CSV table of C-alpha atoms in Angstrom, one decimal:
chain,number,residue,atom,x,y,z
O,57,UNK,CA,0.1,-0.2,0.0
O,58,UNK,CA,1.3,3.5,-0.9
O,59,UNK,CA,1.4,5.7,2.0
O,60,UNK,CA,0.4,9.5,1.6
O,61,UNK,CA,0.5,12.4,3.9
O,62,UNK,CA,-2.5,13.9,2.1
O,63,UNK,CA,-5.1,12.6,-0.3
O,64,UNK,CA,-7.9,14.8,-1.6
O,65,UNK,CA,-11.2,13.9,-3.4
O,66,UNK,CA,-12.8,16.8,-5.5
O,67,UNK,CA,-13.8,18.0,-8.7
O,68,UNK,CA,-11.1,18.0,-11.3
O,69,UNK,CA,-11.7,21.3,-13.3
O,70,UNK,CA,-9.4,22.8,-15.8
O,71,UNK,CA,-9.4,26.5,-15.5
O,72,UNK,CA,-9.2,28.0,-18.8
O,73,UNK,CA,-8.4,31.7,-18.8
O,74,UNK,CA,-8.5,34.5,-21.3
O,75,UNK,CA,-8.3,38.3,-21.4
O,76,UNK,CA,-11.0,40.3,-22.9
O,77,UNK,CA,-12.7,43.7,-23.1
O,78,UNK,CA,-16.3,44.2,-21.7
O,79,UNK,CA,-17.9,44.3,-25.2
O,80,UNK,CA,-16.9,40.6,-25.5
O,81,UNK,CA,-18.7,39.8,-22.3
O,82,UNK,CA,-21.8,41.7,-23.6
O,83,UNK,CA,-21.5,40.1,-26.9
O,84,UNK,CA,-21.2,36.7,-25.2
O,85,UNK,CA,-23.9,37.2,-22.9
O,86,UNK,CA,-21.8,36.8,-19.7
O,87,UNK,CA,-22.6,38.2,-16.6
O,88,UNK,CA,-19.3,40.2,-15.3
O,89,UNK,CA,-17.6,39.3,-12.1
O,90,UNK,CA,-19.7,36.2,-11.2
O,91,UNK,CA,-19.6,32.6,-11.3
O,92,UNK,CA,-22.2,30.6,-12.9
O,93,UNK,CA,-22.8,27.1,-13.8
O,94,UNK,CA,-23.4,26.5,-17.5
O,95,UNK,CA,-24.6,23.3,-19.5
O,96,UNK,CA,-22.3,21.3,-21.9
O,97,UNK,CA,-23.4,23.2,-25.0
O,98,UNK,CA,-22.9,26.6,-23.7
O,99,UNK,CA,-19.7,25.6,-22.1
O,100,UNK,CA,-18.3,24.4,-25.5
O,101,UNK,CA,-19.4,27.4,-27.1
O,102,UNK,CA,-17.7,29.7,-24.7
O,103,UNK,CA,-14.7,27.5,-24.8
O,104,UNK,CA,-14.5,27.9,-28.5
O,105,UNK,CA,-15.0,31.7,-28.3
O,106,UNK,CA,-11.9,32.2,-26.0
O,107,UNK,CA,-8.8,33.8,-27.5
O,108,UNK,CA,-5.2,33.1,-26.3
O,109,UNK,CA,-6.3,30.6,-23.8
O,110,UNK,CA,-4.1,29.8,-20.7
O,111,UNK,CA,-5.0,26.5,-19.1
O,112,UNK,CA,-4.3,25.4,-15.7
O,113,UNK,CA,-5.5,22.3,-13.3
O,114,UNK,CA,-8.1,23.6,-10.8
O,115,UNK,CA,-10.9,22.5,-8.4
O,116,UNK,CA,-11.0,23.3,-4.8
O,117,UNK,CA,-9.6,20.6,-3.1
O,118,UNK,CA,-7.1,19.7,-5.9
O,119,UNK,CA,-5.8,23.4,-5.4
O,120,UNK,CA,-5.3,22.5,-1.5
O,121,UNK,CA,-3.6,19.2,-2.4
O,122,UNK,CA,-1.4,21.1,-4.8
O,123,UNK,CA,-0.5,23.5,-2.1
O,124,UNK,CA,0.3,20.6,0.3
O,125,UNK,CA,2.5,19.0,-2.5
O,126,UNK,CA,4.4,22.5,-3.0
O,127,UNK,CA,5.1,22.4,0.8
O,128,UNK,CA,6.8,19.0,0.3
O,129,UNK,CA,4.1,16.5,1.4
O,130,UNK,CA,3.5,13.2,-0.5
O,131,UNK,CA,0.0,13.7,-2.0
O,132,UNK,CA,-2.6,11.9,-4.1
O,133,UNK,CA,-5.8,13.1,-5.7
O,134,UNK,CA,-8.9,11.1,-6.6
O,135,UNK,CA,-10.8,12.8,-9.3
O,136,UNK,CA,-12.5,12.1,-12.6
O,137,UNK,CA,-11.5,13.4,-16.0
O,138,UNK,CA,-12.5,12.2,-19.5
O,139,UNK,CA,-10.1,10.8,-22.1
O,140,UNK,CA,-10.1,14.1,-24.1
O,141,UNK,CA,-7.4,16.7,-24.6
O,142,UNK,CA,-8.5,18.7,-21.5
O,143,UNK,CA,-8.6,15.5,-19.4
O,144,UNK,CA,-5.1,14.2,-20.3
O,145,UNK,CA,-3.7,17.8,-19.8
O,146,UNK,CA,-5.0,17.7,-16.4
O,147,UNK,CA,-3.8,14.4,-15.5
O,148,UNK,CA,-0.4,15.1,-16.8
O,149,UNK,CA,-0.3,18.6,-15.1
O,150,UNK,CA,-1.1,17.2,-11.7
O,151,UNK,CA,1.5,14.6,-12.3
O,152,UNK,CA,4.0,17.3,-13.2
O,153,UNK,CA,3.4,19.0,-10.0
O,154,UNK,CA,4.3,16.0,-8.0
O,155,UNK,CA,0.7,14.8,-7.1
O,156,UNK,CA,-0.2,11.2,-7.8
O,157,UNK,CA,-3.3,11.6,-10.0
O,158,UNK,CA,-4.8,8.1,-9.1
O,159,UNK,CA,-7.6,7.6,-11.6
O,160,UNK,CA,-6.6,7.4,-15.4
O,161,UNK,CA,-8.7,9.4,-17.7
O,162,UNK,CA,-12.0,7.6,-18.6
O,163,UNK,CA,-12.4,6.6,-22.3
O,164,UNK,CA,-15.4,6.7,-24.5
O,165,UNK,CA,-19.1,7.5,-23.8
O,166,UNK,CA,-18.7,9.8,-20.9
O,167,UNK,CA,-19.1,13.5,-20.4
O,168,UNK,CA,-16.5,15.8,-21.3
O,169,UNK,CA,-13.8,16.9,-18.8
O,170,UNK,CA,-14.9,19.6,-16.5
O,171,UNK,CA,-13.8,23.2,-17.2
O,172,UNK,CA,-14.3,26.7,-15.9
O,173,UNK,CA,-13.9,29.4,-18.7
O,174,UNK,CA,-12.7,32.6,-16.9
O,175,UNK,CA,-12.9,35.7,-18.9
O,176,UNK,CA,-10.7,38.4,-17.2
O,177,UNK,CA,-11.7,42.2,-18.0
O,178,UNK,CA,-9.2,45.0,-18.0
O,179,UNK,CA,-10.2,46.1,-14.7
O,180,UNK,CA,-9.2,42.8,-13.2
O,181,UNK,CA,-12.7,41.3,-12.8
O,182,UNK,CA,-13.0,37.5,-13.3
O,183,UNK,CA,-16.1,36.3,-15.0
O,184,UNK,CA,-16.3,32.4,-14.5
O,185,UNK,CA,-18.5,29.9,-16.4
O,186,UNK,CA,-18.3,26.6,-15.1
O,187,UNK,CA,-19.2,23.4,-16.8
O,188,UNK,CA,-19.1,20.5,-14.2
O,189,UNK,CA,-18.9,17.7,-16.9
O,190,UNK,CA,-17.6,14.4,-15.8
O,191,UNK,CA,-15.9,15.4,-12.4
O,192,UNK,CA,-19.5,15.6,-10.8
O,193,UNK,CA,-19.9,11.8,-11.7
O,194,UNK,CA,-17.2,10.6,-9.3
O,195,UNK,CA,-18.6,7.7,-7.4
O,196,UNK,CA,-17.5,4.8,-4.9
O,197,UNK,CA,-16.0,2.9,-7.9
O,198,UNK,CA,-13.4,5.6,-8.3
O,199,UNK,CA,-12.2,5.4,-4.8
O,200,UNK,CA,-9.2,3.0,-4.2
O,201,UNK,CA,-9.3,1.7,-0.7
O,202,UNK,CA,-5.6,1.1,-0.8
O,203,UNK,CA,-5.3,4.9,-1.7
O,204,UNK,CA,-7.8,6.1,0.9
O,205,UNK,CA,-6.5,3.7,3.4
O,206,UNK,CA,-3.2,4.9,2.7
O,207,UNK,CA,-3.9,8.5,3.7
O,208,UNK,CA,-2.6,10.0,7.0
O,209,UNK,CA,-5.0,13.0,5.9
O,210,UNK,CA,-8.0,12.7,3.7
O,211,UNK,CA,-9.6,15.8,2.4
O,212,UNK,CA,-13.0,15.9,0.9
O,213,UNK,CA,-14.7,18.5,-1.2
O,214,UNK,CA,-18.2,19.5,-0.3
O,215,UNK,CA,-19.2,20.5,-3.8
O,216,UNK,CA,-19.3,16.7,-4.7
O,217,UNK,CA,-22.1,16.1,-2.3
O,218,UNK,CA,-24.6,17.4,-5.0
O,219,UNK,CA,-25.0,13.6,-6.1
O,220,UNK,CA,-25.7,10.5,-4.3
O,221,UNK,CA,-22.8,8.7,-5.8
O,222,UNK,CA,-20.5,11.4,-4.3
O,223,UNK,CA,-21.8,10.9,-0.9
O,224,UNK,CA,-21.3,7.3,-1.4
O,225,UNK,CA,-17.7,7.8,-2.4
O,226,UNK,CA,-17.1,10.1,0.7
O,227,UNK,CA,-18.3,7.4,3.1
O,228,UNK,CA,-16.1,4.7,1.4
O,229,UNK,CA,-13.1,6.8,1.4
O,230,UNK,CA,-13.5,8.2,5.1
O,231,UNK,CA,-14.1,4.7,6.5
O,232,UNK,CA,-11.2,3.3,4.7
O,233,UNK,CA,-9.0,6.2,5.9
O,234,UNK,CA,-9.9,6.0,9.4
O,235,UNK,CA,-9.7,2.3,9.6
O,236,UNK,CA,-6.2,2.5,8.7
O,237,UNK,CA,-5.5,5.2,11.4
O,238,UNK,CA,-5.6,8.2,9.3
O,239,UNK,CA,-7.9,11.4,9.9
O,240,UNK,CA,-10.7,12.4,7.5
O,241,UNK,CA,-12.3,15.7,7.0
O,242,UNK,CA,-14.1,17.9,4.5
O,243,UNK,CA,-14.5,21.5,3.4
O,244,UNK,CA,-18.1,22.7,3.5
O,245,UNK,CA,-17.4,24.4,0.0
O,246,UNK,CA,-20.6,26.5,-0.3
O,247,UNK,CA,-23.6,27.7,1.9
O,248,UNK,CA,-26.0,26.7,-1.0
O,249,UNK,CA,-24.6,23.2,-1.3
O,250,UNK,CA,-25.0,23.0,2.5
O,251,UNK,CA,-28.7,24.2,2.3
O,252,UNK,CA,-29.3,21.6,-0.3
O,253,UNK,CA,-28.0,18.6,1.7
O,254,UNK,CA,-28.0,19.8,5.4
O,255,UNK,CA,-29.0,16.5,7.0
O,256,UNK,CA,-26.4,14.4,5.1
O,257,UNK,CA,-23.8,17.0,5.9
O,258,UNK,CA,-24.6,16.8,9.4
O,259,UNK,CA,-24.4,13.1,9.4
O,260,UNK,CA,-21.2,13.0,7.7
O,261,UNK,CA,-19.6,15.8,10.1
O,262,UNK,CA,-20.2,13.2,13.0
O,263,UNK,CA,-18.2,10.5,11.0
O,264,UNK,CA,-15.2,12.9,10.5
O,265,UNK,CA,-12.2,14.1,12.3
O,266,UNK,CA,-12.0,17.6,10.9
O,267,UNK,CA,-14.2,20.1,9.2
O,268,UNK,CA,-13.3,23.3,7.6
O,269,UNK,CA,-15.8,26.1,6.5
O,270,UNK,CA,-16.3,29.9,6.8
O,271,UNK,CA,-18.8,31.4,8.7
O,272,UNK,CA,-21.6,31.7,6.2
O,273,UNK,CA,-21.2,27.7,5.5
O,274,UNK,CA,-21.3,27.0,9.4
O,275,UNK,CA,-24.5,29.2,10.0
O,276,UNK,CA,-26.2,27.5,7.2
O,277,UNK,CA,-25.2,24.1,8.5
O,278,UNK,CA,-26.9,24.7,11.8
O,279,UNK,CA,-29.6,27.1,10.4
O,280,UNK,CA,-28.7,30.1,12.7
O,281,UNK,CA,-27.2,33.6,12.4
O,282,UNK,CA,-25.4,33.0,15.6
O,283,UNK,CA,-21.9,31.9,14.5
O,284,UNK,CA,-21.0,31.1,18.2
O,285,UNK,CA,-23.9,28.8,18.7
O,286,UNK,CA,-23.3,27.0,15.4
O,287,UNK,CA,-19.5,26.5,16.2
O,288,UNK,CA,-20.5,25.2,19.7
O,289,UNK,CA,-22.9,22.6,18.1
O,290,UNK,CA,-20.3,21.7,15.5
O,291,UNK,CA,-17.4,21.2,18.1
O,292,UNK,CA,-19.7,18.8,19.8
O,293,UNK,CA,-20.3,16.7,16.8
O,294,UNK,CA,-16.7,16.7,15.3
O,295,UNK,CA,-13.2,16.4,16.6
O,296,UNK,CA,-11.8,19.6,15.1
O,297,UNK,CA,-13.8,22.7,13.7
O,298,UNK,CA,-12.2,25.5,11.9
O,299,UNK,CA,-14.0,28.6,10.7
O,300,UNK,CA,-12.5,31.4,8.4
O,301,UNK,CA,-14.2,34.7,8.4
O,302,UNK,CA,-13.0,36.8,5.4
O,303,UNK,CA,-10.1,38.9,7.0
O,304,UNK,CA,-11.2,38.6,10.6
O,305,UNK,CA,-9.7,36.1,13.2
O,306,UNK,CA,-10.0,32.5,12.4
O,307,UNK,CA,-11.8,30.4,15.1
O,308,UNK,CA,-10.4,26.8,15.9
O,309,UNK,CA,-12.6,24.6,18.4
O,310,UNK,CA,-11.5,21.0,19.5
O,311,UNK,CA,-12.3,19.1,22.8
O,312,UNK,CA,-14.3,21.8,24.5
O,313,UNK,CA,-11.4,24.4,23.7
O,314,UNK,CA,-11.7,27.3,21.4
O,315,UNK,CA,-8.8,29.6,20.1
O,316,UNK,CA,-8.5,32.3,17.8
O,317,UNK,CA,-5.7,33.1,15.3
O,318,UNK,CA,-5.2,36.8,14.2
O,319,UNK,CA,-5.5,37.6,10.5
O,320,UNK,CA,-3.1,40.0,9.0
O,321,UNK,CA,-4.9,42.1,6.4
O,322,UNK,CA,-3.1,42.4,3.0
O,323,UNK,CA,-4.2,43.8,-0.1
O,324,UNK,CA,-6.0,41.3,-2.3
O,325,UNK,CA,-5.3,41.3,-6.1
O,326,UNK,CA,-7.3,38.1,-6.6
O,327,UNK,CA,-9.1,36.4,-3.8
O,328,UNK,CA,-9.6,33.3,-5.7
O,329,UNK,CA,-8.2,30.2,-4.0
O,330,UNK,CA,-7.8,32.0,-0.6
O,331,UNK,CA,-9.8,29.3,1.2
O,332,UNK,CA,-8.1,26.5,-0.8
O,333,UNK,CA,-4.8,27.7,0.2
O,334,UNK,CA,-5.9,28.4,3.9
O,335,UNK,CA,-6.9,24.8,4.0
O,336,UNK,CA,-3.4,23.7,2.6
O,337,UNK,CA,-1.5,25.7,5.1
O,338,UNK,CA,-3.7,24.5,8.0
O,339,UNK,CA,-3.5,20.9,7.0
O,340,UNK,CA,0.3,21.0,6.6
O,341,UNK,CA,0.5,22.2,10.1
O,342,UNK,CA,-1.8,19.1,11.3
O,343,UNK,CA,0.2,16.7,9.1
O,344,UNK,CA,3.5,17.9,10.5
O,345,UNK,CA,2.4,17.8,14.2
O,346,UNK,CA,2.3,21.6,14.7
O,347,UNK,CA,0.1,23.3,17.6
O,348,UNK,CA,-3.2,24.1,16.0
O,349,UNK,CA,-2.6,28.0,16.6
O,350,UNK,CA,0.6,27.5,14.6
O,351,UNK,CA,-1.3,25.5,11.8
O,352,UNK,CA,-3.9,28.2,11.6
O,353,UNK,CA,-1.1,30.8,11.2
O,354,UNK,CA,0.3,28.7,8.4
O,355,UNK,CA,-3.1,28.6,6.9
O,356,UNK,CA,-3.3,32.5,7.0
O,357,UNK,CA,0.1,32.9,5.4
O,358,UNK,CA,-0.8,30.5,2.6
O,359,UNK,CA,-4.0,32.4,2.0
O,360,UNK,CA,-2.3,35.7,1.9
O,361,UNK,CA,0.3,34.5,-0.6
O,362,UNK,CA,-2.3,33.3,-2.9
O,363,UNK,CA,-4.5,36.5,-3.0
O,364,UNK,CA,-1.4,38.7,-3.9
O,365,UNK,CA,-1.5,37.4,-7.5
O,366,UNK,CA,-3.8,36.0,-10.0
O,367,UNK,CA,-4.4,32.3,-9.8
O,368,UNK,CA,-5.4,29.7,-7.1
O,369,UNK,CA,-2.2,28.0,-6.5
O,370,UNK,CA,0.9,29.4,-4.8
O,371,UNK,CA,3.8,31.2,-6.5
O,372,UNK,CA,6.1,31.8,-3.8
O,373,UNK,CA,7.8,29.4,-1.6
O,374,UNK,CA,5.3,29.3,1.2
O,375,UNK,CA,7.5,27.1,3.3
O,376,UNK,CA,10.1,29.6,3.4
O,377,UNK,CA,7.5,32.2,4.5
O,378,UNK,CA,6.6,29.7,7.4
O,379,UNK,CA,10.4,29.7,8.3
O,380,UNK,CA,10.6,33.6,8.0
O,381,UNK,CA,7.9,33.8,10.7
O,382,UNK,CA,9.4,31.2,13.0
O,383,UNK,CA,6.9,28.5,12.5
O,384,UNK,CA,9.1,25.8,11.3
């Protein structure tokens, strides 16, 4: 059995980026500055309209796993891509980053590889049009028990909870991980996703060792506007609860204890990936045995790095940033 320090399960989405003027957005009927889901035909149309495309592997948990790999951990990623040009690009790009992309591209008769068409206007606004495609079809058959069971940390993406087969995949993977002595956890991903599957999320939280979410997601999970009450209930149901609050102190609760980690405000050029890289920094701390307060600071540093440039993956040596702060 291959041993991994961290394995992620999530949407395997190719980010396809192009620069354009506002009149292009108007001509294509794109809502500026927002993310919207599109169907296959619309997605293929927009893809064909993009000039001078830049491609990079994306997806929320995939970005976190890439951050953990860049910090030196042995990582794997379980995701579903089609055996088409974008799917082969995704698999090869993840492998080139040192991540074990566990599942080979799926041949024939399947949906195309998922992609997010991102149109960047001159003022820096990113207009995202995401076609979920094959990645949302991930199921328990895609989970290799040896991979999940070989993970010291397993990190699940809440977005995949939208389909029953995704829920089944999560349960199979988390049970394999925990049976082998690993820690399994999830990012809540999105308050609307939480609203759609609140009951199932609540059940899964009780089976997991850690849960990451922002204040809106935690309040949605427990149907309250009182964040303190939501986190108190969450801490009673899961071993480790982490709450980010958009530039405010991070709250970490475990075993009846609560601590806050101060956030140093920095100018944001592009907030895409802030939560993904916070997770990478925090989980790096957990994986290396750092105190939770230190792990929280690592998460904040990693998030601050990624919002300082375009793109959802780190460009600087984040480990050196940890070292400069005396964290390692």
